[in-house]
Amino acid sequence: MADDAPTGPLAGVVVADFSRILAGPYATMLLADLGATVIKVEGPPLGDDTRTWTPPVADDGTATYYLSINRNKRSIVLDLRDADDLALARRLAGRADVLVENFKPGGLARFGLDHPTVSAANPGVVYASISGFGPDSGLPGYDLLAQAVSGLMSVTGEADGPPLRAGVAALDVMTGLHAAVAILAALRHRDATGVGQLVQTNLLSAALSGLVNHTSAVLAAGATPRRLGNAHLSLFPYEPLPTGDGELIVIAANDGQFRKLAEAIGAPELLDDPRFGSMGDRNAHREELRPLLLERLATRSAQEWFDVLSAVGVPCGPIQTVDEGLALADRLGLDPVVRPGGVPSVRNPVTYSATPPTYRRPPPALGADDAEVRAWLAD
């Protein structure tokens, strides 16, 4: 079954998407953007959980959560407890180049849709399994839970406040990205050898990888990271600083940037102060440096400082709302919004000189492609 205008590096690749909620659907949407034909398998009666995660809703009443991660896909409703539907699900798995699932570990085995069974009939399949905490854990795979137990929440929030979760399901998104990368690598191997494989990732492993310098601090230095609010453990300034009328993110991540900052705010004497001579010095003496910076920043508005500092190459910027972030991307020529089928969504974040992503289909209504997919499977 060919997708609409099949172009892109994954044109002709069929993905059986048995995943739901965020990590799996995000991964399969990225594959669909690159030309893969993604068949989203949903259970009755409501389909993917995110269809009911409201508010907010679009003008037609569809949950915007669902819309954000399901473009370029087809939807078929299959009840795996029904013998006929299960036979179709197995046939889909047998025809697919890629199968993605995020059932509880072992949850598909009772339907004969686990990796050993599927790969026995379809040796070339790339079978991607996403879980919360690995195949041997019975813990449910929710982003909030993973943020808590991984340590991410322990380093998020004000120093004297409670742990906080990130404002988006960051670990689900991160895990989806890892899944997509793994699938592409496994397809490359399959194309070279004819043999598929099982790839597995989970929220906890993605979290520990994504904590980067924090996990390294524990492993290499025995240091336990702590919450610092918007400050940075190793860099100063690297945080919001108050100006004459509001806060501005100000970053001096190396000596050259600090030199430009000191000169731009009219405080060149800071460059001769041995307390601030290097990044290590500035970090060690941040409480002495902070009031000296704030004294100068208080003399102008955030927008004025933004103009002044940006002009000399000091990284800085206001703290914006999401709509303002979209507007900035638009002003910078990033063209952030696409509208497949008239439904707005954020453009795939990667550009390609030869094989750009395409936006062929809006997120499908539940079972929108039942007849077409069933006919293809029966062929």
GROMACS .gro file of C-alpha atoms in nm:
model
  379
    1MET     CA    1   0.000   0.000   0.000
    2ALA     CA    2   0.164   0.321  -0.115
    3ASP     CA    3   0.121   0.641   0.081
    4ASP     CA    4   0.005   0.964  -0.078
    5ALA     CA    5   0.285   1.110  -0.295
    6PRO     CA    6   0.538   0.858  -0.166
    7THR     CA    7   0.862   1.054  -0.142
    8GLY     CA    8   1.141   1.074   0.109
    9PRO     CA    9   1.408   0.833   0.226
   10LEU     CA   10   1.152   0.604   0.391
   11ALA     CA   11   0.907   0.590   0.101
   12GLY     CA   12   0.786   0.231   0.069
   13VAL     CA   13   0.859   0.143   0.433
   14VAL     CA   14   0.546   0.015   0.609
   15VAL     CA   15   0.523   0.080   0.982
   16ALA     CA   16   0.271  -0.110   1.195
   17ASP     CA   17   0.217   0.128   1.484
   18PHE     CA   18   0.077  -0.053   1.787
   19SER     CA   19   0.188   0.227   2.019
   20ARG     CA   20  -0.017   0.489   2.195
   21ILE     CA   21   0.009   0.806   2.402
   22LEU     CA   22   0.340   0.987   2.332
   23ALA     CA   23   0.680   0.815   2.297
   24GLY     CA   24   0.577   0.561   2.032
   25PRO     CA   25   0.346   0.789   1.833
   26TYR     CA   26   0.610   1.062   1.832
   27ALA     CA   27   0.867   0.819   1.691
   28THR     CA   28   0.630   0.692   1.422
   29MET     CA   29   0.529   1.046   1.323
   30LEU     CA   30   0.894   1.127   1.260
   31LEU     CA   31   0.918   0.819   1.038
   32ALA     CA   32   0.597   0.917   0.859
   33ASP     CA   33   0.735   1.266   0.793
   34LEU     CA   34   1.021   1.098   0.607
   35GLY     CA   35   0.787   0.907   0.379
   36ALA     CA   36   0.700   0.589   0.570
   37THR     CA   37   0.347   0.455   0.547
   38VAL     CA   38   0.239   0.438   0.910
   39ILE     CA   39  -0.071   0.237   0.999
   40LYS     CA   40  -0.189   0.332   1.346
   41VAL     CA   41  -0.365   0.040   1.514
   42GLU     CA   42  -0.616   0.154   1.775
   43GLY     CA   43  -0.838  -0.041   2.007
   44PRO     CA   44  -1.212   0.011   2.047
   45PRO     CA   45  -1.404   0.203   2.153
   46LEU     CA   46  -1.200   0.521   2.209
   47GLY     CA   47  -0.867   0.452   2.039
   48ASP     CA   48  -0.545   0.616   2.150
   49ASP     CA   49  -0.569   0.748   2.506
   50THR     CA   50  -0.463   1.096   2.397
   51ARG     CA   51  -0.783   1.135   2.195
   52THR     CA   52  -0.953   1.192   2.531
   53TRP     CA   53  -0.682   1.402   2.696
   54THR     CA   54  -0.857   1.738   2.709
   55PRO     CA   55  -0.854   2.035   2.739
   56PRO     CA   56  -0.750   2.199   2.516
   57VAL     CA   57  -0.936   2.099   2.202
   58ALA     CA   58  -0.920   2.216   1.841
   59ASP     CA   59  -1.217   2.383   1.674
   60ASP     CA   60  -1.360   2.044   1.576
   61GLY     CA   61  -1.337   1.913   1.932
   62THR     CA   62  -1.028   1.695   1.877
   63ALA     CA   63  -0.775   1.685   2.159
   64THR     CA   64  -0.473   1.894   2.066
   65TYR     CA   65  -0.250   1.643   2.247
   66TYR     CA   66  -0.349   1.376   1.995
   67LEU     CA   67  -0.309   1.617   1.703
   68SER     CA   68   0.049   1.701   1.801
   69ILE     CA   69   0.195   1.354   1.733
   70ASN     CA   70  -0.019   1.174   1.475
   71ARG     CA   71   0.003   1.347   1.139
   72ASN     CA   72   0.082   1.151   0.820
   73LYS     CA   73  -0.073   0.830   0.957
   74ARG     CA   74  -0.363   0.600   0.876
   75SER     CA   75  -0.592   0.474   1.153
   76ILE     CA   76  -0.751   0.131   1.174
   77VAL     CA   77  -0.949   0.000   1.470
   78LEU     CA   78  -0.866  -0.359   1.563
   79ASP     CA   79  -0.999  -0.545   1.866
   80LEU     CA   80  -0.723  -0.793   1.944
   81ARG     CA   81  -0.973  -1.000   2.145
   82ASP     CA   82  -1.172  -1.058   1.826
   83ALA     CA   83  -1.045  -1.351   1.619
   84ASP     CA   84  -1.096  -1.181   1.283
   85ASP     CA   85  -0.936  -0.855   1.392
   86LEU     CA   86  -0.647  -1.042   1.551
   87ALA     CA   87  -0.587  -1.226   1.225
   88LEU     CA   88  -0.567  -0.888   1.048
   89ALA     CA   89  -0.328  -0.756   1.312
   90ARG     CA   90  -0.101  -1.056   1.259
   91ARG     CA   91  -0.120  -1.010   0.884
   92LEU     CA   92  -0.020  -0.646   0.925
   93ALA     CA   93   0.274  -0.748   1.143
   94GLY     CA   94   0.375  -1.000   0.877
   95ARG     CA   95   0.380  -0.735   0.604
   96ALA     CA   96   0.540  -0.456   0.801
   97ASP     CA   97   0.899  -0.344   0.769
   98VAL     CA   98   0.876  -0.193   1.118
   99LEU     CA   99   0.652  -0.271   1.414
  100VAL     CA  100   0.641  -0.029   1.706
  101GLU     CA  101   0.471  -0.113   2.034
  102ASN     CA  102   0.460   0.018   2.389
  103PHE     CA  103   0.232  -0.232   2.559
  104LYS     CA  104   0.327  -0.342   2.907
  105PRO     CA  105   0.629  -0.574   2.873
  106GLY     CA  106   0.505  -0.907   2.743
  107GLY     CA  107   0.157  -0.770   2.679
  108LEU     CA  108   0.147  -0.868   2.312
  109ALA     CA  109   0.268  -1.225   2.364
  110ARG     CA  110  -0.081  -1.354   2.439
  111PHE     CA  111  -0.191  -1.227   2.098
  112GLY     CA  112   0.101  -1.378   1.909
  113LEU     CA  113   0.231  -1.031   1.832
  114ASP     CA  114   0.548  -1.049   2.039
  115HIS     CA  115   0.889  -1.026   1.874
  116PRO     CA  116   0.972  -1.400   1.864
  117THR     CA  117   0.639  -1.483   1.700
  118VAL     CA  118   0.634  -1.192   1.456
  119SER     CA  119   0.998  -1.230   1.351
  120ALA     CA  120   0.954  -1.604   1.293
  121ALA     CA  121   0.703  -1.522   1.021
  122ASN     CA  122   0.868  -1.197   0.913
  123PRO     CA  123   1.247  -1.229   0.959
  124GLY     CA  124   1.317  -0.885   0.815
  125VAL     CA  125   1.097  -0.695   1.058
  126VAL     CA  126   1.246  -0.424   1.275
  127TYR     CA  127   1.054  -0.465   1.598
  128ALA     CA  128   1.077  -0.162   1.827
  129SER     CA  129   0.959  -0.206   2.183
  130ILE     CA  130   0.923   0.094   2.415
  131SER     CA  131   0.864   0.055   2.787
  132GLY     CA  132   0.884   0.259   3.103
  133PHE     CA  133   1.158   0.071   3.282
  134GLY     CA  134   1.277  -0.211   3.061
  135PRO     CA  135   1.137  -0.549   2.961
  136ASP     CA  136   1.174  -0.707   3.304
  137SER     CA  137   0.990  -0.441   3.501
  138GLY     CA  138   0.621  -0.435   3.575
  139LEU     CA  139   0.619  -0.062   3.644
  140PRO     CA  140   0.383   0.141   3.425
  141GLY     CA  141   0.554   0.369   3.176
  142TYR     CA  142   0.439   0.719   3.263
  143ASP     CA  143   0.663   1.018   3.202
  144LEU     CA  144   0.595   1.175   3.542
  145LEU     CA  145   0.692   0.854   3.719
  146ALA     CA  146   1.012   0.828   3.517
  147GLN     CA  147   1.099   1.192   3.587
  148ALA     CA  148   1.059   1.122   3.957
  149VAL     CA  149   1.257   0.800   3.993
  150SER     CA  150   1.535   0.888   3.744
  151GLY     CA  151   1.645   1.192   3.940
  152LEU     CA  152   1.530   1.447   3.685
  153MET     CA  153   1.282   1.604   3.927
  154SER     CA  154   1.550   1.621   4.196
  155VAL     CA  155   1.744   1.873   3.985
  156THR     CA  156   1.441   2.068   3.863
  157GLY     CA  157   1.302   2.357   4.067
  158GLU     CA  158   1.426   2.628   4.298
  159ALA     CA  159   1.707   2.543   4.536
  160ASP     CA  160   1.486   2.593   4.841
  161GLY     CA  161   1.167   2.462   4.681
  162PRO     CA  162   1.018   2.121   4.607
  163PRO     CA  163   1.124   1.899   4.317
  164LEU     CA  164   0.933   1.979   3.998
  165ARG     CA  165   0.863   1.796   3.675
  166ALA     CA  166   0.959   1.947   3.343
  167GLY     CA  167   0.678   2.147   3.184
  168VAL     CA  168   0.648   1.895   2.900
  169ALA     CA  169   0.669   1.514   2.894
  170ALA     CA  170   1.038   1.545   2.811
  171LEU     CA  171   1.128   1.181   2.872
  172ASP     CA  172   0.852   1.054   2.644
  173VAL     CA  173   0.978   1.280   2.367
  174MET     CA  174   1.341   1.185   2.434
  175THR     CA  175   1.254   0.815   2.431
  176GLY     CA  176   1.062   0.858   2.106
  177LEU     CA  177   1.368   1.018   1.949
  178HIS     CA  178   1.589   0.731   2.063
  179ALA     CA  179   1.337   0.484   1.923
  180ALA     CA  180   1.334   0.658   1.585
  181VAL     CA  181   1.715   0.660   1.568
  182ALA     CA  182   1.727   0.292   1.662
  183ILE     CA  183   1.470   0.202   1.398
  184LEU     CA  184   1.666   0.383   1.128
  185ALA     CA  185   1.988   0.209   1.230
  186ALA     CA  186   1.812  -0.129   1.232
  187LEU     CA  187   1.663  -0.063   0.888
  188ARG     CA  188   2.012   0.015   0.759
  189HIS     CA  189   2.131  -0.319   0.898
  190ARG     CA  190   1.826  -0.496   0.752
  191ASP     CA  191   1.890  -0.349   0.409
  192ALA     CA  192   2.248  -0.471   0.422
  193THR     CA  193   2.180  -0.820   0.559
  194GLY     CA  194   1.812  -0.891   0.501
  195VAL     CA  195   1.772  -0.959   0.873
  196GLY     CA  196   1.562  -0.752   1.110
  197GLN     CA  197   1.611  -0.722   1.483
  198LEU     CA  198   1.454  -0.627   1.814
  199VAL     CA  199   1.535  -0.277   1.940
  200GLN     CA  200   1.427  -0.176   2.287
  201THR     CA  201   1.435   0.151   2.475
  202ASN     CA  202   1.270   0.280   2.788
  203LEU     CA  203   1.197   0.602   2.972
  204LEU     CA  204   1.439   0.540   3.257
  205SER     CA  205   1.736   0.466   3.031
  206ALA     CA  206   1.655   0.769   2.816
  207ALA     CA  207   1.634   0.982   3.130
  208LEU     CA  208   1.971   0.869   3.262
  209SER     CA  209   2.129   0.931   2.923
  210GLY     CA  210   1.957   1.268   2.894
  211LEU     CA  211   2.074   1.381   3.237
  212VAL     CA  212   2.422   1.397   3.075
  213ASN     CA  213   2.644   1.609   3.302
  214HIS     CA  214   2.437   1.520   3.609
  215THR     CA  215   2.483   1.145   3.570
  216SER     CA  216   2.848   1.208   3.484
  217ALA     CA  217   2.888   1.405   3.808
  218VAL     CA  218   2.763   1.107   4.005
  219LEU     CA  219   2.965   0.847   3.815
  220ALA     CA  220   3.295   1.031   3.772
  221ALA     CA  221   3.304   1.260   4.076
  222GLY     CA  222   3.067   1.104   4.329
  223ALA     CA  223   2.879   1.433   4.342
  224THR     CA  224   2.505   1.440   4.398
  225PRO     CA  225   2.343   1.708   4.176
  226ARG     CA  226   2.105   1.949   4.344
  227ARG     CA  227   1.837   2.193   4.240
  228LEU     CA  228   1.961   2.536   4.142
  229GLY     CA  229   1.648   2.692   3.997
  230ASN     CA  230   1.745   2.865   3.674
  231ALA     CA  231   2.113   2.884   3.765
  232HIS     CA  232   2.387   2.660   3.625
  233LEU     CA  233   2.620   2.462   3.847
  234SER     CA  234   2.932   2.529   3.639
  235LEU     CA  235   2.865   2.860   3.461
  236PHE     CA  236   2.793   3.217   3.568
  237PRO     CA  237   2.622   3.421   3.439
  238TYR     CA  238   2.394   3.164   3.280
  239GLU     CA  239   2.045   3.248   3.408
  240PRO     CA  240   1.771   3.511   3.410
  241LEU     CA  241   1.892   3.841   3.552
  242PRO     CA  242   1.664   4.133   3.644
  243THR     CA  243   1.690   4.448   3.436
  244GLY     CA  244   1.517   4.782   3.465
  245ASP     CA  245   1.177   4.633   3.384
  246GLY     CA  246   1.198   4.253   3.384
  247GLU     CA  247   1.424   3.953   3.357
  248LEU     CA  248   1.653   3.870   3.067
  249ILE     CA  249   1.842   3.547   3.010
  250VAL     CA  250   2.212   3.642   3.006
  251ILE     CA  251   2.483   3.391   2.915
  252ALA     CA  252   2.859   3.430   2.932
  253ALA     CA  253   2.975   3.072   2.880
  254ASN     CA  254   3.338   3.157   2.806
  255ASP     CA  255   3.591   3.430   2.872
  256GLY     CA  256   3.529   3.601   2.538
  257GLN     CA  257   3.158   3.635   2.604
  258PHE     CA  258   3.222   3.770   2.953
  259ARG     CA  259   3.457   4.029   2.811
  260LYS     CA  260   3.189   4.144   2.567
  261LEU     CA  261   2.930   4.151   2.845
  262ALA     CA  262   3.144   4.359   3.080
  263GLU     CA  263   3.226   4.611   2.809
  264ALA     CA  264   2.867   4.634   2.681
  265ILE     CA  265   2.720   4.709   3.023
  266GLY     CA  266   2.987   4.972   3.091
  267ALA     CA  267   3.181   4.775   3.352
  268PRO     CA  268   3.524   4.709   3.194
  269GLU     CA  269   3.680   4.715   3.542
  270LEU     CA  270   3.534   4.367   3.599
  271LEU     CA  271   3.787   4.234   3.351
  272ASP     CA  272   4.077   4.339   3.574
  273ASP     CA  273   3.929   4.189   3.890
  274PRO     CA  274   4.111   3.862   3.972
  275ARG     CA  275   3.791   3.723   4.124
  276PHE     CA  276   3.639   3.715   3.776
  277GLY     CA  277   3.940   3.629   3.561
  278SER     CA  278   3.824   3.286   3.446
  279MET     CA  279   3.505   3.086   3.431
  280GLY     CA  280   3.612   2.896   3.742
  281ASP     CA  281   3.679   3.223   3.923
  282ARG     CA  282   3.347   3.374   3.821
  283ASN     CA  283   3.164   3.061   3.926
  284ALA     CA  284   3.338   3.056   4.265
  285HIS     CA  285   3.263   3.425   4.321
  286ARG     CA  286   2.919   3.444   4.165
  287GLU     CA  287   2.764   3.603   4.473
  288GLU     CA  288   3.013   3.890   4.452
  289LEU     CA  289   2.975   3.926   4.075
  290ARG     CA  290   2.596   3.910   4.068
  291PRO     CA  291   2.523   4.248   4.239
  292LEU     CA  292   2.780   4.421   4.019
  293LEU     CA  293   2.603   4.294   3.706
  294LEU     CA  294   2.257   4.374   3.843
  295GLU     CA  295   2.360   4.731   3.924
  296ARG     CA  296   2.438   4.796   3.557
  297LEU     CA  297   2.150   4.594   3.413
  298ALA     CA  298   1.902   4.793   3.623
  299THR     CA  299   1.978   5.104   3.417
  300ARG     CA  300   1.793   4.985   3.105
  301SER     CA  301   1.494   4.777   3.008
  302ALA     CA  302   1.514   4.412   2.911
  303GLN     CA  303   1.443   4.497   2.548
  304GLU     CA  304   1.715   4.765   2.541
  305TRP     CA  305   1.969   4.524   2.688
  306PHE     CA  306   1.857   4.256   2.446
  307ASP     CA  307   1.936   4.487   2.156
  308VAL     CA  308   2.268   4.603   2.303
  309LEU     CA  309   2.399   4.265   2.411
  310SER     CA  310   2.285   4.078   2.102
  311ALA     CA  311   2.459   4.333   1.883
  312VAL     CA  312   2.797   4.251   2.041
  313GLY     CA  313   2.750   3.875   2.048
  314VAL     CA  314   2.641   3.812   2.407
  315PRO     CA  315   2.378   3.534   2.412
  316CYS     CA  316   2.063   3.669   2.573
  317GLY     CA  317   1.690   3.671   2.535
  318PRO     CA  318   1.356   3.725   2.705
  319ILE     CA  319   1.156   3.450   2.873
  320GLN     CA  320   0.867   3.404   2.633
  321THR     CA  321   0.539   3.219   2.615
  322VAL     CA  322   0.495   2.935   2.366
  323ASP     CA  323   0.304   3.155   2.123
  324GLU     CA  324   0.585   3.409   2.139
  325GLY     CA  325   0.834   3.127   2.074
  326LEU     CA  326   0.643   3.030   1.762
  327ALA     CA  327   0.636   3.392   1.653
  328LEU     CA  328   1.013   3.420   1.701
  329ALA     CA  329   1.073   3.108   1.491
  330ASP     CA  330   0.856   3.263   1.221
  331ARG     CA  331   1.048   3.590   1.230
  332LEU     CA  332   1.375   3.398   1.201
  333GLY     CA  333   1.252   3.234   0.883
  334LEU     CA  334   1.217   2.884   1.032
  335ASP     CA  335   0.860   2.856   0.902
  336PRO     CA  336   0.759   2.654   1.211
  337VAL     CA  337   0.398   2.568   1.126
  338VAL     CA  338   0.270   2.322   0.866
  339ARG     CA  339  -0.096   2.249   0.792
  340PRO     CA  340  -0.154   1.901   0.647
  341GLY     CA  341  -0.522   1.881   0.566
  342GLY     CA  342  -0.566   2.224   0.720
  343VAL     CA  343  -0.464   2.104   1.068
  344PRO     CA  344  -0.179   2.313   1.213
  345SER     CA  345   0.121   2.137   1.364
  346VAL     CA  346   0.488   2.209   1.424
  347ARG     CA  347   0.721   2.139   1.134
  348ASN     CA  348   0.966   1.849   1.160
  349PRO     CA  349   1.274   2.010   1.320
  350VAL     CA  350   1.526   1.874   1.068
  351THR     CA  351   1.583   2.011   0.717
  352TYR     CA  352   1.726   1.796   0.437
  353SER     CA  353   1.888   1.926   0.120
  354ALA     CA  354   1.769   1.631  -0.091
  355THR     CA  355   1.495   1.442   0.096
  356PRO     CA  356   1.279   1.688   0.291
  357PRO     CA  357   0.995   1.575   0.517
  358THR     CA  358   0.648   1.587   0.367
  359TYR     CA  359   0.317   1.661   0.530
  360ARG     CA  360   0.061   1.455   0.344
  361ARG     CA  361  -0.214   1.373   0.590
  362PRO     CA  362  -0.374   1.533   0.893
  363PRO     CA  363  -0.394   1.325   1.212
  364PRO     CA  364  -0.659   1.065   1.127
  365ALA     CA  365  -0.998   1.035   1.289
  366LEU     CA  366  -1.045   0.709   1.475
  367GLY     CA  367  -1.075   0.431   1.217
  368ALA     CA  368  -1.066   0.676   0.929
  369ASP     CA  369  -0.878   0.430   0.708
  370ASP     CA  370  -1.043   0.105   0.818
  371ALA     CA  371  -1.184   0.013   0.480
  372GLU     CA  372  -0.864   0.090   0.286
  373VAL     CA  373  -0.631  -0.089   0.526
  374ARG     CA  374  -0.859  -0.391   0.565
  375ALA     CA  375  -0.883  -0.424   0.188
  376TRP     CA  376  -0.505  -0.405   0.156
  377LEU     CA  377  -0.457  -0.669   0.426
  378ALA     CA  378  -0.712  -0.896   0.259
  379ASP     CA  379  -0.538  -0.866  -0.078
   0.00000   0.00000   0.00000
